[in-house]
Amino acid sequence: MSPQAGAQTREKLLDGAIRTLVEQGIAKTSARSVAAAAGVNQALVFYHFGSVDELLSEACRYATEQRVARYRERLAGICSLGELLAFGREMHEEEREAGHVAVLAQLLAGAQTQPRLAAATAAGLSLWVAEVEKVLVRVLSATPLGEFADPVGLARAVAASFVGIELYEGVDRDGATRALDALDQLAAVAAALDDLGPVAQRAVRHRLRRAARG
């Protein structure tokens, strides 16, 4: 098999694994089902990846890298928390319609009992966290919150919130919508702080410093 043909087969298997997760769930994802979705012999799963778990781990990274690349330019243009949350809602709808929310749900389910899959899923999520962290560092630096907020921890909190909302939406869509609305209200508070004059912003910073000292 030529290197080009091998690369094409690997890509078919990765796409097949993602499609199988969406359509059949992780419980029914096997070498046979993935190979059938990819249109190749199931022996090629083991030839290229060694095991189904390794294939799923690679598929997780592959899918996440594609999705992050799709949104990276838009994330780079975000200038406020409100814009970040508005983008998050839009992205959530796109990802749900494309079936990627279902993929995430299946990977998280499998990660509870499969350490290798857990590591791959965490690595995939970390790609999103890194992009969100860049946005938060940029938008918070010019606000009274910039001195006190932890962009690294906050990026993980934002990512965890959206993951939870995506999964929660499957059982209570109205509740997920209210959760997103609540995040919008927090963004409105942050925007109001941005609109304060220099004197008021200094007062806010002073109060926050006192609160941070306990």
Short mmCIF file of C-alpha atoms in Angstrom, two decimals:
data_model
loop_
_atom_site.label_atom_id
_atom_site.label_comp_id
_atom_site.label_asym_id
_atom_site.label_seq_id
_atom_site.Cartn_x
_atom_site.Cartn_y
_atom_site.Cartn_z
CA MET A 1 0.00 0.00 0.00
CA SER A 2 1.43 3.36 -1.03
CA PRO A 3 1.81 6.14 1.58
CA GLN A 4 -0.93 8.14 -0.15
CA ALA A 5 -3.32 5.19 -0.20
CA GLY A 6 -2.52 4.45 3.43
CA ALA A 7 -3.25 8.05 4.43
CA GLN A 8 -6.54 7.96 2.55
CA THR A 9 -7.53 4.71 4.29
CA ARG A 10 -6.68 6.15 7.70
CA GLU A 11 -8.84 9.20 6.97
CA LYS A 12 -11.72 6.98 5.83
CA LEU A 13 -11.47 5.00 9.08
CA LEU A 14 -11.37 8.15 11.20
CA ASP A 15 -14.44 9.55 9.42
CA GLY A 16 -16.10 6.13 9.72
CA ALA A 17 -15.44 6.02 13.45
CA ILE A 18 -17.01 9.45 13.96
CA ARG A 19 -20.03 8.55 11.83
CA THR A 20 -20.48 5.28 13.74
CA LEU A 21 -20.37 7.07 17.09
CA VAL A 22 -23.09 9.47 15.91
CA GLU A 23 -25.34 6.87 14.33
CA GLN A 24 -24.87 3.82 16.58
CA GLY A 25 -23.28 5.00 19.82
CA ILE A 26 -20.10 3.82 21.46
CA ALA A 27 -21.63 0.53 22.65
CA LYS A 28 -22.07 -0.58 19.02
CA THR A 29 -18.81 0.87 17.73
CA SER A 30 -16.57 -2.01 16.69
CA ALA A 31 -13.96 -2.79 14.06
CA ARG A 32 -16.72 -4.29 11.94
CA SER A 33 -19.13 -1.34 12.22
CA VAL A 34 -16.41 1.27 11.64
CA ALA A 35 -15.01 -0.62 8.66
CA ALA A 36 -18.50 -0.91 7.18
CA ALA A 37 -19.03 2.85 7.58
CA ALA A 38 -15.63 3.52 6.00
CA GLY A 39 -16.17 1.02 3.19
CA VAL A 40 -12.96 -0.92 3.89
CA ASN A 41 -11.92 -4.33 5.24
CA GLN A 42 -12.07 -4.47 9.06
CA ALA A 43 -8.53 -5.86 9.20
CA LEU A 44 -7.36 -2.38 8.19
CA VAL A 45 -8.57 -1.03 11.54
CA PHE A 46 -5.89 -3.09 13.28
CA TYR A 47 -3.30 -2.54 10.55
CA HIS A 48 -3.49 1.24 10.87
CA PHE A 49 -4.45 1.72 14.53
CA GLY A 50 -3.77 -1.51 16.41
CA SER A 51 -7.08 -1.48 18.27
CA VAL A 52 -10.54 0.07 18.20
CA ASP A 53 -9.70 2.10 21.32
CA GLU A 54 -6.69 3.61 19.59
CA LEU A 55 -8.80 4.37 16.52
CA LEU A 56 -11.38 6.16 18.68
CA SER A 57 -8.63 8.10 20.44
CA GLU A 58 -7.22 9.25 17.11
CA ALA A 59 -10.73 10.03 15.85
CA CYS A 60 -11.34 12.25 18.88
CA ARG A 61 -8.19 14.27 18.21
CA TYR A 62 -8.85 14.34 14.48
CA ALA A 63 -12.43 15.59 14.87
CA THR A 64 -11.52 18.22 17.47
CA GLU A 65 -8.62 19.59 15.43
CA GLN A 66 -10.95 20.00 12.46
CA ARG A 67 -13.61 21.80 14.50
CA VAL A 68 -11.14 24.09 16.30
CA ALA A 69 -9.53 25.03 12.97
CA ARG A 70 -12.98 25.86 11.60
CA TYR A 71 -13.62 28.44 14.33
CA ARG A 72 -10.11 29.74 15.10
CA GLU A 73 -10.33 32.85 12.92
CA ARG A 74 -13.71 33.81 14.37
CA LEU A 75 -12.44 33.33 17.92
CA ALA A 76 -9.48 35.59 17.14
CA GLY A 77 -11.88 38.42 16.29
CA ILE A 78 -13.86 38.32 19.57
CA CYS A 79 -13.44 41.47 21.67
CA SER A 80 -15.79 41.00 24.65
CA LEU A 81 -17.32 38.38 26.91
CA GLY A 82 -20.70 39.06 25.32
CA GLU A 83 -19.27 38.30 21.89
CA LEU A 84 -17.67 35.12 23.25
CA LEU A 85 -20.97 33.87 24.66
CA ALA A 86 -22.86 34.84 21.50
CA PHE A 87 -20.31 32.91 19.48
CA GLY A 88 -20.65 29.97 21.89
CA ARG A 89 -24.40 29.81 21.32
CA GLU A 90 -23.99 29.98 17.56
CA MET A 91 -21.26 27.34 17.59
CA HIS A 92 -23.37 25.12 19.82
CA GLU A 93 -26.19 25.14 17.26
CA GLU A 94 -23.80 24.39 14.41
CA GLU A 95 -22.11 21.56 16.30
CA ARG A 96 -25.43 20.03 17.35
CA GLU A 97 -26.77 20.10 13.79
CA ALA A 98 -23.54 18.57 12.48
CA GLY A 99 -23.74 15.71 15.01
CA HIS A 100 -20.60 16.66 16.92
CA VAL A 101 -22.45 17.07 20.20
CA ALA A 102 -23.48 13.43 19.89
CA VAL A 103 -19.84 12.45 19.26
CA LEU A 104 -18.75 14.31 22.39
CA ALA A 105 -21.45 12.65 24.47
CA GLN A 106 -20.39 9.20 23.28
CA LEU A 107 -16.69 9.87 23.88
CA LEU A 108 -17.36 11.18 27.38
CA ALA A 109 -19.45 8.10 28.12
CA GLY A 110 -16.71 5.78 26.93
CA ALA A 111 -14.03 7.75 28.77
CA GLN A 112 -15.57 6.83 32.13
CA THR A 113 -14.28 3.25 31.81
CA GLN A 114 -11.53 3.43 29.16
CA PRO A 115 -8.40 5.30 30.36
CA ARG A 116 -6.92 5.68 26.88
CA LEU A 117 -10.13 7.18 25.57
CA ALA A 118 -10.31 9.43 28.63
CA ALA A 119 -6.84 10.80 27.88
CA ALA A 120 -7.71 11.40 24.23
CA THR A 121 -11.01 13.10 25.10
CA ALA A 122 -9.25 15.34 27.63
CA ALA A 123 -6.61 16.22 25.02
CA GLY A 124 -9.34 17.09 22.56
CA LEU A 125 -11.12 19.31 25.05
CA SER A 126 -7.81 21.00 25.89
CA LEU A 127 -7.63 22.28 22.30
CA TRP A 128 -10.90 24.16 22.88
CA VAL A 129 -9.71 25.39 26.29
CA ALA A 130 -6.53 26.83 24.75
CA GLU A 131 -8.51 28.83 22.20
CA VAL A 132 -10.98 30.13 24.79
CA GLU A 133 -8.11 31.06 27.10
CA LYS A 134 -6.58 33.28 24.40
CA VAL A 135 -9.88 35.11 24.04
CA LEU A 136 -10.29 35.59 27.80
CA VAL A 137 -6.75 36.91 28.25
CA ARG A 138 -7.43 39.44 25.50
CA VAL A 139 -10.91 40.61 26.53
CA LEU A 140 -10.33 40.68 30.30
CA SER A 141 -7.00 42.51 30.27
CA ALA A 142 -8.64 45.91 29.74
CA THR A 143 -11.40 45.44 32.34
CA PRO A 144 -11.49 45.75 36.14
CA LEU A 145 -11.79 41.95 36.23
CA GLY A 146 -8.51 41.42 34.39
CA GLU A 147 -6.38 41.84 37.50
CA PHE A 148 -8.33 39.25 39.48
CA ALA A 149 -9.70 36.70 37.02
CA ASP A 150 -7.75 33.54 36.27
CA PRO A 151 -8.03 33.07 32.48
CA VAL A 152 -6.66 29.52 32.64
CA GLY A 153 -9.20 28.35 35.22
CA LEU A 154 -11.98 30.46 33.70
CA ALA A 155 -11.36 28.94 30.25
CA ARG A 156 -11.84 25.50 31.74
CA ALA A 157 -14.99 26.65 33.52
CA VAL A 158 -16.39 28.02 30.24
CA ALA A 159 -15.53 24.81 28.39
CA ALA A 160 -17.02 22.67 31.15
CA SER A 161 -20.18 24.80 31.14
CA PHE A 162 -20.72 24.39 27.43
CA VAL A 163 -19.96 20.66 27.54
CA GLY A 164 -22.48 20.27 30.35
CA ILE A 165 -25.09 22.35 28.57
CA GLU A 166 -24.60 20.35 25.36
CA LEU A 167 -25.22 17.10 27.22
CA TYR A 168 -28.00 18.54 29.37
CA GLU A 169 -29.85 19.75 26.30
CA GLY A 170 -30.55 16.12 25.37
CA VAL A 171 -32.86 15.72 28.36
CA ASP A 172 -34.05 19.29 29.00
CA ARG A 173 -33.71 21.67 26.08
CA ASP A 174 -35.58 24.50 27.81
CA GLY A 175 -33.31 24.16 30.84
CA ALA A 176 -30.23 24.33 28.62
CA THR A 177 -31.58 27.50 27.01
CA ARG A 178 -32.13 29.09 30.43
CA ALA A 179 -28.57 28.17 31.41
CA LEU A 180 -27.24 29.95 28.31
CA ASP A 181 -29.47 32.94 29.08
CA ALA A 182 -27.98 33.09 32.59
CA LEU A 183 -24.48 33.21 31.10
CA ASP A 184 -25.63 36.09 28.88
CA GLN A 185 -26.70 37.98 32.00
CA LEU A 186 -23.18 37.60 33.45
CA ALA A 187 -21.76 38.95 30.21
CA ALA A 188 -24.07 41.96 30.54
CA VAL A 189 -22.68 42.63 34.02
CA ALA A 190 -19.12 42.49 32.67
CA ALA A 191 -20.10 44.88 29.86
CA ALA A 192 -21.55 47.31 32.39
CA LEU A 193 -18.23 47.31 34.24
CA ASP A 194 -16.44 48.09 31.00
CA ASP A 195 -18.69 51.12 30.50
CA LEU A 196 -17.80 52.67 33.87
CA GLY A 197 -15.60 55.74 33.87
CA PRO A 198 -11.98 55.68 35.13
CA VAL A 199 -12.89 56.78 38.65
CA ALA A 200 -15.62 54.16 39.02
CA GLN A 201 -13.34 51.46 37.60
CA ARG A 202 -10.65 52.33 40.14
CA ALA A 203 -13.25 52.03 42.89
CA VAL A 204 -14.29 48.61 41.60
CA ARG A 205 -10.67 47.46 41.49
CA HIS A 206 -10.12 48.70 45.04
CA ARG A 207 -13.19 46.82 46.26
CA LEU A 208 -12.10 43.66 44.48
CA ARG A 209 -8.61 43.88 45.99
CA ARG A 210 -10.11 44.17 49.45
CA ALA A 211 -12.37 41.19 48.78
CA ALA A 212 -9.40 39.16 47.48
CA ARG A 213 -7.45 39.85 50.70
CA GLY A 214 -10.43 38.55 52.68
#
